[in-house]
């Protein structure tokens, strides 16, 4: 599996300058990758370009070996007229019922599975939404702040589980949390602050590719976080 | 509550009318005394209640017909296709014609029976319903539809279910609002040319200059309209509470 962005340029029609200009980068193989950047740096736009929801002004995005690519984001909602359980059972891909059951337990959905979506807390909503994507037939999942409202211990446990359970799938995880990005990612693609001509290159930092905070040295994590934050603030501080 | 609102409005209207009558010294021939109206409403209620019920039943049928047709047309016209644009333009243009102006054509072709009353009742509440449904059905609910779109499951029925559910409050409001329009449409049709219903009673009394009968008719129209509005609103609340429970 390989995603290659070649000479990618994009600007919003209502924007006064380009967001990306001649951007090149590639993501190869399965694993956990992240996009990191300050608010408004263009992470979600880049995700939507890769997901095909937006079309670049010029350049191209090749997705070799991606048969089923999905994009999920944190404000998504389940249909309000059915319970979470009814919805999940309806949308699970055939043959993945056991996986669904496992995810319901692992993601802590069991206690509110019979509730309707509107009755859930923000964190519960995020988890229920992510579960339904994980029981689809996919080889690439772009997850745009999908755990934004989930508490940190649960988030760490969910990310560790996803990495162990889906080692061959490609995840592009978008987050504002430098700590989890540093810990879990194989590679971190940092979007610097855009100049007047937009972003023309990403800063690629190798992550710790770990399965949780307990197995890594805090000082190494701290250094990595600092490196990521410095890269994201280029042109800002 | 609706009944109480109606009674307050009707009694206020009567009070103003009677004040004008007695302050200006108008004759009983022009504005009948209150006891005459009370006698009509209480002792001869059958003369008004049955035509009013007849009118209400036609209005209910016309209202349902309009809801079904408007929903179906809006569903077909919700996309950005040529057909959709044509339906939208036609709907906007046609609603500019007052139904009262079209009514004579309906009576010429369909006569003065049930079909004309039903059609005019439907027509008068159809366009507001169609425009609301068009707006609701053509507006994507991205946060809910995204998953279905991504996984290739967003068929027309799913899209319709999502957009209907997400706009339930708007739909209930517009359906309840158009209920009174259906009632108005039926009465207008009866007043113009039909031979049945409370509108026909009003037309006959107009020829006899009998204001007491007109006022008694208005009382029963208000009573039936309030009851129908109440029924529609209650049905809306039940549907909503069942879906959200």
GROMACS .gro file of C-alpha atoms in nm:
model
  482
    1UNK     CA    1   0.000   0.000   0.000
    2UNK     CA    2   0.139   0.338  -0.093
    3UNK     CA    3  -0.007   0.688  -0.091
    4UNK     CA    4   0.190   0.932  -0.302
    5UNK     CA    5   0.108   1.303  -0.309
    6UNK     CA    6   0.274   1.464  -0.609
    7UNK     CA    7   0.302   1.837  -0.655
    8UNK     CA    8  -0.026   1.887  -0.471
    9UNK     CA    9  -0.179   2.234  -0.471
   10UNK     CA   10  -0.505   2.334  -0.314
   11UNK     CA   11  -0.684   2.649  -0.210
   12UNK     CA   12  -1.041   2.706  -0.093
   13UNK     CA   13  -1.245   2.918  -0.336
   14UNK     CA   14  -1.320   3.168  -0.060
   15UNK     CA   15  -0.959   3.166   0.070
   16UNK     CA   16  -0.728   3.456  -0.007
   17UNK     CA   17  -0.420   3.236  -0.050
   18UNK     CA   18  -0.326   2.877  -0.128
   19UNK     CA   19  -0.325   2.622   0.152
   20UNK     CA   20  -0.088   2.380  -0.023
   21UNK     CA   21   0.151   2.459  -0.308
   22UNK     CA   22   0.349   2.186  -0.482
   23UNK     CA   23   0.331   1.954  -0.181
   24UNK     CA   24   0.507   1.616  -0.210
   25UNK     CA   25   0.511   1.330   0.037
   26UNK     CA   26   0.440   0.960   0.052
   27UNK     CA   27   0.315   0.702   0.301
   28UNK     CA   28   0.419   0.340   0.247
   29UNK     CA   29   0.300   0.017   0.399
   30UNK     CA   30   0.067  -0.062   0.684
   31UNK     CA   31   0.089   0.088   1.030
   32UNK     CA   32   0.003   0.393   1.226
   33UNK     CA   33   0.086   0.733   1.074
   34UNK     CA   34  -0.012   1.076   1.200
   35UNK     CA   35  -0.077   1.424   1.073
   36UNK     CA   36   0.004   1.687   1.332
   37UNK     CA   37  -0.025   2.064   1.318
   38UNK     CA   38  -0.164   2.365   1.498
   39UNK     CA   39  -0.532   2.454   1.458
   40UNK     CA   40  -0.612   2.566   1.106
   41UNK     CA   41  -0.285   2.435   0.964
   42UNK     CA   42  -0.468   2.220   0.705
   43UNK     CA   43  -0.464   1.868   0.858
   44UNK     CA   44  -0.831   1.799   0.793
   45UNK     CA   45  -0.810   1.949   0.443
   46UNK     CA   46  -0.517   1.722   0.361
   47UNK     CA   47  -0.713   1.426   0.500
   48UNK     CA   48  -1.014   1.515   0.286
   49UNK     CA   49  -0.790   1.547  -0.021
   50UNK     CA   50  -0.647   1.200   0.040
   51UNK     CA   51  -0.996   1.068   0.116
   52UNK     CA   52  -1.124   1.206  -0.216
   53UNK     CA   53  -1.379   1.438  -0.058
   54UNK     CA   54  -1.191   1.738  -0.199
   55UNK     CA   55  -1.020   1.765  -0.535
   56UNK     CA   56  -0.675   1.929  -0.562
   57UNK     CA   57  -0.634   2.234  -0.784
   58UNK     CA   58  -0.332   2.063  -0.939
   59UNK     CA   59  -0.107   1.769  -0.874
   60UNK     CA   60  -0.226   1.421  -0.790
   61UNK     CA   61  -0.272   1.172  -0.511
   62UNK     CA   62  -0.195   0.812  -0.604
   63UNK     CA   63  -0.329   0.545  -0.376
   64UNK     CA   64  -0.160   0.226  -0.491
   65UNK     CA   65  -0.299  -0.087  -0.332
   66UNK     CA   66  -0.584   0.097  -0.158
   67UNK     CA   67  -0.907  -0.082  -0.244
   68UNK     CA   68  -1.120   0.049   0.040
   69UNK     CA   69  -1.013   0.377   0.193
   70UNK     CA   70  -1.236   0.533   0.457
   71UNK     CA   71  -1.235   0.870   0.629
   72UNK     CA   72  -1.394   0.930   0.966
   73UNK     CA   73  -1.418   1.251   1.171
   74UNK     CA   74  -1.516   1.336   1.524
   75UNK     CA   75  -1.848   1.517   1.476
   76UNK     CA   76  -2.010   1.228   1.292
   77UNK     CA   77  -2.339   1.102   1.433
   78UNK     CA   78  -2.517   0.769   1.422
   79UNK     CA   79  -2.882   0.770   1.307
   80UNK     CA   80  -3.089   0.889   1.602
   81UNK     CA   81  -3.389   0.661   1.554
   82UNK     CA   82  -3.214   0.338   1.645
   83UNK     CA   83  -2.998   0.223   1.933
   84UNK     CA   84  -2.619   0.201   1.902
   85UNK     CA   85  -2.646  -0.178   1.904
   86UNK     CA   86  -2.910  -0.188   1.631
   87UNK     CA   87  -2.701   0.040   1.413
   88UNK     CA   88  -2.374  -0.147   1.466
   89UNK     CA   89  -2.540  -0.481   1.393
   90UNK     CA   90  -2.691  -0.337   1.078
   91UNK     CA   91  -2.368  -0.195   0.936
   92UNK     CA   92  -2.116  -0.462   1.039
   93UNK     CA   93  -1.954  -0.632   0.740
   94UNK     CA   94  -2.060  -0.997   0.710
   95UNK     CA   95  -1.818  -1.225   0.894
   96UNK     CA   96  -1.702  -0.953   1.137
   97UNK     CA   97  -1.965  -1.004   1.404
   98UNK     CA   98  -1.710  -1.149   1.647
   99UNK     CA   99  -1.479  -0.853   1.587
  100UNK     CA  100  -1.770  -0.620   1.656
  101UNK     CA  101  -1.839  -0.797   1.984
  102UNK     CA  102  -1.472  -0.772   2.080
  103UNK     CA  103  -1.460  -0.401   1.993
  104UNK     CA  104  -1.777  -0.330   2.192
  105UNK     CA  105  -1.605  -0.476   2.498
  106UNK     CA  106  -1.261  -0.326   2.435
  107UNK     CA  107  -1.395   0.022   2.362
  108UNK     CA  108  -1.618   0.015   2.671
  109UNK     CA  109  -1.946   0.040   2.478
  110UNK     CA  110  -2.120  -0.251   2.653
  111UNK     CA  111  -2.294  -0.041   2.921
  112UNK     CA  112  -2.466   0.196   2.680
  113UNK     CA  113  -2.504  -0.021   2.371
  114UNK     CA  114  -2.883  -0.021   2.406
  115UNK     CA  115  -2.902   0.358   2.427
  116UNK     CA  116  -2.975   0.587   2.139
  117UNK     CA  117  -2.684   0.795   2.012
  118UNK     CA  118  -2.823   1.127   2.139
  119UNK     CA  119  -2.812   0.998   2.497
  120UNK     CA  120  -2.438   0.926   2.488
  121UNK     CA  121  -2.161   1.151   2.616
  122UNK     CA  122  -1.922   1.305   2.361
  123UNK     CA  123  -1.654   1.049   2.439
  124UNK     CA  124  -1.899   0.760   2.407
  125UNK     CA  125  -2.018   0.901   2.075
  126UNK     CA  126  -1.659   0.913   1.946
  127UNK     CA  127  -1.598   0.551   2.046
  128UNK     CA  128  -1.923   0.423   1.894
  129UNK     CA  129  -1.844   0.603   1.570
  130UNK     CA  130  -1.493   0.459   1.548
  131UNK     CA  131  -1.617   0.104   1.613
  132UNK     CA  132  -1.848   0.107   1.311
  133UNK     CA  133  -1.556   0.201   1.084
  134UNK     CA  134  -1.333  -0.069   1.225
  135UNK     CA  135  -1.586  -0.341   1.137
  136UNK     CA  136  -1.582  -0.241   0.770
  137UNK     CA  137  -1.372  -0.391   0.497
  138UNK     CA  138  -1.094  -0.132   0.473
  139UNK     CA  139  -0.723  -0.110   0.408
  140UNK     CA  140  -0.684   0.262   0.482
  141UNK     CA  141  -0.860   0.450   0.759
  142UNK     CA  142  -0.808   0.823   0.790
  143UNK     CA  143  -0.919   0.913   1.140
  144UNK     CA  144  -0.962   1.287   1.185
  145UNK     CA  145  -0.963   1.361   1.559
  146UNK     CA  146  -1.192   1.062   1.608
  147UNK     CA  147  -1.102   1.032   1.977
  148UNK     CA  148  -1.100   1.406   2.049
  149UNK     CA  149  -1.346   1.379   2.339
  150UNK     CA  150  -1.223   1.051   2.488
  151UNK     CA  151  -1.025   1.059   2.814
  152UNK     CA  152  -0.649   0.998   2.785
  153UNK     CA  153  -0.623   0.650   2.944
  154UNK     CA  154  -0.908   0.519   2.725
  155UNK     CA  155  -0.755   0.682   2.419
  156UNK     CA  156  -0.417   0.518   2.485
  157UNK     CA  157  -0.580   0.182   2.539
  158UNK     CA  158  -0.791   0.214   2.221
  159UNK     CA  159  -0.495   0.319   2.006
  160UNK     CA  160  -0.278   0.036   2.143
  161UNK     CA  161  -0.557  -0.212   2.073
  162UNK     CA  162  -0.609  -0.086   1.717
  163UNK     CA  163  -0.236  -0.117   1.644
  164UNK     CA  164  -0.225  -0.474   1.776
  165UNK     CA  165  -0.554  -0.588   1.620
  166UNK     CA  166  -0.503  -0.434   1.274
  167UNK     CA  167  -0.126  -0.451   1.209
  168UNK     CA  168  -0.155  -0.474   0.832
  169UNK     CA  169  -0.399  -0.184   0.787
  170UNK     CA  170  -0.289   0.172   0.728
  171UNK     CA  171  -0.412   0.436   0.970
  172UNK     CA  172  -0.365   0.808   0.921
  173UNK     CA  173  -0.444   0.956   1.258
  174UNK     CA  174  -0.504   1.328   1.295
  175UNK     CA  175  -0.467   1.472   1.640
  176UNK     CA  176  -0.377   1.782   1.839
  177UNK     CA  177  -0.223   1.565   2.108
  178UNK     CA  178   0.155   1.564   2.057
  179UNK     CA  179   0.200   1.300   2.328
  180UNK     CA  180  -0.013   1.027   2.165
  181UNK     CA  181   0.114   1.115   1.819
  182UNK     CA  182   0.475   1.079   1.940
  183UNK     CA  183   0.403   0.754   2.122
  184UNK     CA  184   0.196   0.554   1.876
  185UNK     CA  185   0.302   0.673   1.530
  186UNK     CA  186   0.547   0.513   1.295
  187UNK     CA  187   0.589   0.845   1.113
  188UNK     CA  188   0.451   1.186   1.200
  189UNK     CA  189   0.381   1.428   0.916
  190UNK     CA  190   0.392   1.772   1.072
  191UNK     CA  191   0.219   2.058   0.894
  192UNK     CA  192   0.411   2.379   0.961
  193UNK     CA  193   0.238   2.715   0.971
  194UNK     CA  194   0.149   2.815   0.616
  195UNK     CA  195   0.339   3.103   0.460
  196UNK     CA  196   0.182   3.342   0.204
  197UNK     CA  197   0.220   3.074  -0.065
  198UNK     CA  198   0.081   2.793   0.151
  199UNK     CA  199   0.253   2.480   0.273
  200UNK     CA  200   0.498   2.334   0.023
  201UNK     CA  201   0.655   2.064   0.240
  202UNK     CA  202   0.577   1.862   0.550
  203UNK     CA  203   0.824   1.788   0.828
  204UNK     CA  204   0.850   1.411   0.861
  205UNK     CA  205   0.949   1.289   1.208
  206UNK     CA  206   0.984   0.926   1.304
  207UNK     CA  207   0.755   0.835   1.593
  208UNK     CA  208   0.819   0.587   1.873
  209UNK     CA  209   0.572   0.335   1.724
  210UNK     CA  210   0.495   0.211   2.077
  211UNK     CA  211   0.185   0.047   2.222
  212UNK     CA  212   0.147   0.268   2.525
  213UNK     CA  213   0.321   0.510   2.762
  214UNK     CA  214   0.427   0.238   3.005
  215UNK     CA  215   0.675   0.082   2.764
  216UNK     CA  216   0.866   0.399   2.676
  217UNK     CA  217   1.113   0.622   2.853
  218UNK     CA  218   0.948   0.952   2.953
  219UNK     CA  219   1.251   1.158   2.855
  220UNK     CA  220   1.253   1.011   2.504
  221UNK     CA  221   0.881   1.087   2.471
  222UNK     CA  222   0.942   1.439   2.601
  223UNK     CA  223   1.216   1.502   2.346
  224UNK     CA  224   0.997   1.369   2.068
  225UNK     CA  225   0.707   1.594   2.172
  226UNK     CA  226   0.939   1.892   2.170
  227UNK     CA  227   1.062   1.802   1.822
  228UNK     CA  228   0.704   1.776   1.695
  229UNK     CA  229   0.593   2.103   1.854
  230UNK     CA  230   0.896   2.286   1.716
  231UNK     CA  231   0.824   2.156   1.366
  232UNK     CA  232   0.455   2.251   1.387
  233UNK     CA  233   0.542   2.602   1.498
  234UNK     CA  234   0.783   2.675   1.214
  235UNK     CA  235   0.702   3.017   1.084
  236UNK     CA  236   0.483   3.085   1.389
  237UNK     CA  237   0.722   3.151   1.682
  238UNK     CA  238  -5.506   2.452   2.489
  239UNK     CA  239  -5.592   2.508   2.120
  240UNK     CA  240  -5.963   2.495   2.210
  241UNK     CA  241  -5.914   2.748   2.485
  242UNK     CA  242  -5.719   2.977   2.251
  243UNK     CA  243  -6.000   2.955   1.996
  244UNK     CA  244  -6.271   3.026   2.256
  245UNK     CA  245  -6.081   3.331   2.384
  246UNK     CA  246  -6.038   3.467   2.029
  247UNK     CA  247  -6.401   3.397   1.930
  248UNK     CA  248  -6.542   3.553   2.246
  249UNK     CA  249  -6.314   3.856   2.206
  250UNK     CA  250  -6.438   3.898   1.849
  251UNK     CA  251  -6.798   3.869   1.961
  252UNK     CA  252  -6.739   4.119   2.239
  253UNK     CA  253  -6.599   4.373   1.993
  254UNK     CA  254  -6.888   4.314   1.751
  255UNK     CA  255  -7.149   4.355   2.023
  256UNK     CA  256  -6.976   4.668   2.158
  257UNK     CA  257  -6.992   4.821   1.809
  258UNK     CA  258  -7.358   4.718   1.778
  259UNK     CA  259  -7.472   4.871   2.108
  260UNK     CA  260  -7.242   5.177   2.102
  261UNK     CA  261  -7.343   5.267   1.746
  262UNK     CA  262  -7.705   5.164   1.802
  263UNK     CA  263  -7.704   4.926   1.505
  264UNK     CA  264  -8.021   4.730   1.433
  265UNK     CA  265  -8.074   4.359   1.507
  266UNK     CA  266  -8.116   4.311   1.133
  267UNK     CA  267  -7.756   4.423   1.068
  268UNK     CA  268  -7.592   4.265   1.372
  269UNK     CA  269  -7.805   4.007   1.551
  270UNK     CA  270  -7.831   4.014   1.933
  271UNK     CA  271  -7.608   3.773   2.129
  272UNK     CA  272  -7.898   3.554   2.244
  273UNK     CA  273  -7.989   3.479   1.881
  274UNK     CA  274  -7.637   3.356   1.813
  275UNK     CA  275  -7.632   3.154   2.138
  276UNK     CA  276  -7.965   2.992   2.046
  277UNK     CA  277  -7.828   2.893   1.704
  278UNK     CA  278  -7.507   2.751   1.855
  279UNK     CA  279  -7.685   2.555   2.130
  280UNK     CA  280  -8.030   2.455   2.004
  281UNK     CA  281  -7.960   2.426   1.634
  282UNK     CA  282  -7.604   2.298   1.665
  283UNK     CA  283  -7.680   2.005   1.434
  284UNK     CA  284  -7.738   2.245   1.143
  285UNK     CA  285  -7.378   2.364   1.178
  286UNK     CA  286  -7.192   2.078   1.342
  287UNK     CA  287  -7.263   1.820   1.070
  288UNK     CA  288  -7.162   2.048   0.780
  289UNK     CA  289  -6.853   2.150   0.983
  290UNK     CA  290  -6.761   1.784   1.038
  291UNK     CA  291  -6.822   1.719   0.669
  292UNK     CA  292  -6.585   2.007   0.584
  293UNK     CA  293  -6.325   1.883   0.834
  294UNK     CA  294  -6.330   1.531   0.690
  295UNK     CA  295  -6.272   1.667   0.338
  296UNK     CA  296  -5.997   1.895   0.474
  297UNK     CA  297  -5.827   1.598   0.648
  298UNK     CA  298  -5.842   1.390   0.329
  299UNK     CA  299  -5.712   1.684   0.122
  300UNK     CA  300  -5.438   1.750   0.373
  301UNK     CA  301  -5.321   1.387   0.367
  302UNK     CA  302  -5.329   1.386  -0.012
  303UNK     CA  303  -5.122   1.706  -0.022
  304UNK     CA  304  -4.867   1.565   0.229
  305UNK     CA  305  -4.827   1.245   0.026
  306UNK     CA  306  -4.794   1.419  -0.310
  307UNK     CA  307  -4.565   1.696  -0.178
  308UNK     CA  308  -4.339   1.440  -0.004
  309UNK     CA  309  -4.323   1.223  -0.316
  310UNK     CA  310  -4.249   1.515  -0.551
  311UNK     CA  311  -3.992   1.664  -0.312
  312UNK     CA  312  -3.826   1.323  -0.280
  313UNK     CA  313  -3.796   1.294  -0.658
  314UNK     CA  314  -3.686   1.655  -0.695
  315UNK     CA  315  -3.431   1.663  -0.411
  316UNK     CA  316  -3.129   1.612  -0.636
  317UNK     CA  317  -2.965   1.869  -0.861
  318UNK     CA  318  -3.089   1.700  -1.179
  319UNK     CA  319  -3.274   1.878  -1.460
  320UNK     CA  320  -3.600   1.719  -1.351
  321UNK     CA  321  -3.540   1.842  -0.995
  322UNK     CA  322  -3.470   2.195  -1.112
  323UNK     CA  323  -3.776   2.191  -1.336
  324UNK     CA  324  -4.002   2.076  -1.049
  325UNK     CA  325  -3.856   2.343  -0.819
  326UNK     CA  326  -3.911   2.619  -1.075
  327UNK     CA  327  -4.263   2.494  -1.150
  328UNK     CA  328  -4.345   2.485  -0.779
  329UNK     CA  329  -4.223   2.840  -0.722
  330UNK     CA  330  -4.411   2.969  -1.028
  331UNK     CA  331  -4.735   2.783  -0.964
  332UNK     CA  332  -4.764   2.895  -0.603
  333UNK     CA  333  -4.781   3.253  -0.731
  334UNK     CA  334  -5.131   3.180  -0.865
  335UNK     CA  335  -5.401   3.216  -0.599
  336UNK     CA  336  -5.592   2.891  -0.570
  337UNK     CA  337  -5.917   3.091  -0.565
  338UNK     CA  338  -5.835   3.202  -0.920
  339UNK     CA  339  -5.774   2.842  -1.031
  340UNK     CA  340  -6.082   2.710  -0.848
  341UNK     CA  341  -6.334   2.796  -1.125
  342UNK     CA  342  -6.137   2.578  -1.367
  343UNK     CA  343  -6.156   2.292  -1.116
  344UNK     CA  344  -6.532   2.334  -1.079
  345UNK     CA  345  -6.580   2.348  -1.459
  346UNK     CA  346  -6.400   2.016  -1.505
  347UNK     CA  347  -6.492   1.830  -1.186
  348UNK     CA  348  -6.832   1.975  -1.097
  349UNK     CA  349  -6.943   2.093  -0.753
  350UNK     CA  350  -6.902   1.764  -0.566
  351UNK     CA  351  -6.646   1.605  -0.339
  352UNK     CA  352  -6.363   1.587  -0.596
  353UNK     CA  353  -6.348   1.965  -0.640
  354UNK     CA  354  -6.351   2.035  -0.266
  355UNK     CA  355  -6.080   1.773  -0.211
  356UNK     CA  356  -5.860   1.905  -0.491
  357UNK     CA  357  -5.887   2.267  -0.383
  358UNK     CA  358  -5.817   2.176  -0.019
  359UNK     CA  359  -5.508   1.985  -0.134
  360UNK     CA  360  -5.390   2.260  -0.366
  361UNK     CA  361  -5.409   2.530  -0.104
  362UNK     CA  362  -5.180   2.346   0.140
  363UNK     CA  363  -4.971   2.161  -0.122
  364UNK     CA  364  -4.728   2.437  -0.218
  365UNK     CA  365  -4.615   2.538   0.133
  366UNK     CA  366  -4.567   2.167   0.205
  367UNK     CA  367  -4.378   2.106  -0.119
  368UNK     CA  368  -4.142   2.400  -0.067
  369UNK     CA  369  -4.068   2.293   0.291
  370UNK     CA  370  -4.016   1.928   0.194
  371UNK     CA  371  -3.794   2.031  -0.098
  372UNK     CA  372  -3.577   2.234   0.137
  373UNK     CA  373  -3.557   1.953   0.392
  374UNK     CA  374  -3.497   1.664   0.151
  375UNK     CA  375  -3.236   1.844  -0.057
  376UNK     CA  376  -3.026   1.958   0.239
  377UNK     CA  377  -2.763   1.692   0.326
  378UNK     CA  378  -2.709   1.600   0.691
  379UNK     CA  379  -2.337   1.544   0.636
  380UNK     CA  380  -2.248   1.435   0.990
  381UNK     CA  381  -2.493   1.143   0.971
  382UNK     CA  382  -2.477   1.064   0.598
  383UNK     CA  383  -2.096   1.063   0.576
  384UNK     CA  384  -2.055   0.708   0.708
  385UNK     CA  385  -2.317   0.569   0.470
  386UNK     CA  386  -2.158   0.757   0.182
  387UNK     CA  387  -1.810   0.632   0.271
  388UNK     CA  388  -1.921   0.271   0.297
  389UNK     CA  389  -2.140   0.280  -0.016
  390UNK     CA  390  -2.462   0.238   0.180
  391UNK     CA  391  -2.623   0.574   0.111
  392UNK     CA  392  -2.928   0.470  -0.090
  393UNK     CA  393  -3.229   0.697  -0.149
  394UNK     CA  394  -3.433   0.552   0.136
  395UNK     CA  395  -3.152   0.586   0.391
  396UNK     CA  396  -3.099   0.944   0.278
  397UNK     CA  397  -3.472   1.014   0.311
  398UNK     CA  398  -3.490   0.852   0.655
  399UNK     CA  399  -3.192   1.054   0.783
  400UNK     CA  400  -3.314   1.387   0.648
  401UNK     CA  401  -3.670   1.327   0.773
  402UNK     CA  402  -3.554   1.229   1.121
  403UNK     CA  403  -3.308   1.515   1.152
  404UNK     CA  404  -3.578   1.766   1.049
  405UNK     CA  405  -3.867   1.612   1.240
  406UNK     CA  406  -3.948   1.932   1.430
  407UNK     CA  407  -3.962   2.134   1.108
  408UNK     CA  408  -4.181   1.870   0.940
  409UNK     CA  409  -4.424   1.854   1.232
  410UNK     CA  410  -4.449   2.234   1.238
  411UNK     CA  411  -4.514   2.262   0.864
  412UNK     CA  412  -4.767   1.975   0.862
  413UNK     CA  413  -4.955   2.127   1.159
  414UNK     CA  414  -4.942   2.471   0.997
  415UNK     CA  415  -5.078   2.340   0.669
  416UNK     CA  416  -5.367   2.166   0.848
  417UNK     CA  417  -5.541   2.501   0.894
  418UNK     CA  418  -5.470   2.583   0.530
  419UNK     CA  419  -5.647   2.263   0.424
  420UNK     CA  420  -5.949   2.371   0.627
  421UNK     CA  421  -5.939   2.715   0.463
  422UNK     CA  422  -5.912   2.554   0.117
  423UNK     CA  423  -6.215   2.335   0.173
  424UNK     CA  424  -6.428   2.622   0.303
  425UNK     CA  425  -6.321   2.842   0.011
  426UNK     CA  426  -6.419   2.567  -0.233
  427UNK     CA  427  -6.756   2.519  -0.062
  428UNK     CA  428  -6.815   2.892  -0.054
  429UNK     CA  429  -6.736   2.927  -0.424
  430UNK     CA  430  -6.942   2.652  -0.577
  431UNK     CA  431  -6.987   2.331  -0.378
  432UNK     CA  432  -7.320   2.206  -0.246
  433UNK     CA  433  -7.201   2.068   0.085
  434UNK     CA  434  -7.012   2.168   0.396
  435UNK     CA  435  -6.999   2.469   0.623
  436UNK     CA  436  -6.875   2.696   0.343
  437UNK     CA  437  -7.197   2.623   0.157
  438UNK     CA  438  -7.396   2.714   0.473
  439UNK     CA  439  -7.211   3.047   0.485
  440UNK     CA  440  -7.280   3.113   0.116
  441UNK     CA  441  -7.654   3.051   0.162
  442UNK     CA  442  -7.669   3.277   0.468
  443UNK     CA  443  -7.480   3.548   0.281
  444UNK     CA  444  -7.758   3.554   0.019
  445UNK     CA  445  -8.010   3.593   0.308
  446UNK     CA  446  -7.797   3.857   0.488
  447UNK     CA  447  -7.816   3.634   0.796
  448UNK     CA  448  -7.514   3.730   1.008
  449UNK     CA  449  -7.626   3.511   1.300
  450UNK     CA  450  -7.588   3.198   1.086
  451UNK     CA  451  -7.249   3.318   0.958
  452UNK     CA  452  -7.126   3.378   1.315
  453UNK     CA  453  -7.256   3.040   1.434
  454UNK     CA  454  -7.083   2.880   1.133
  455UNK     CA  455  -6.759   3.055   1.224
  456UNK     CA  456  -6.789   2.917   1.577
  457UNK     CA  457  -6.814   2.559   1.453
  458UNK     CA  458  -6.537   2.610   1.193
  459UNK     CA  459  -6.307   2.731   1.469
  460UNK     CA  460  -6.408   2.442   1.689
  461UNK     CA  461  -6.332   2.181   1.420
  462UNK     CA  462  -6.010   2.355   1.307
  463UNK     CA  463  -5.883   2.363   1.665
  464UNK     CA  464  -5.968   1.997   1.716
  465UNK     CA  465  -5.789   1.897   1.393
  466UNK     CA  466  -5.485   2.109   1.473
  467UNK     CA  467  -5.477   1.952   1.819
  468UNK     CA  468  -5.496   1.603   1.667
  469UNK     CA  469  -5.211   1.675   1.422
  470UNK     CA  470  -4.990   1.826   1.692
  471UNK     CA  471  -5.059   1.536   1.930
  472UNK     CA  472  -4.980   1.285   1.655
  473UNK     CA  473  -4.653   1.473   1.589
  474UNK     CA  474  -4.560   1.462   1.957
  475UNK     CA  475  -4.633   1.088   1.976
  476UNK     CA  476  -4.424   1.013   1.665
  477UNK     CA  477  -4.138   1.225   1.797
  478UNK     CA  478  -4.138   1.077   2.144
  479UNK     CA  479  -4.147   0.722   2.006
  480UNK     CA  480  -3.855   0.785   1.773
  481UNK     CA  481  -3.646   0.964   2.034
  482UNK     CA  482  -3.724   0.732   2.326
   0.00000   0.00000   0.00000
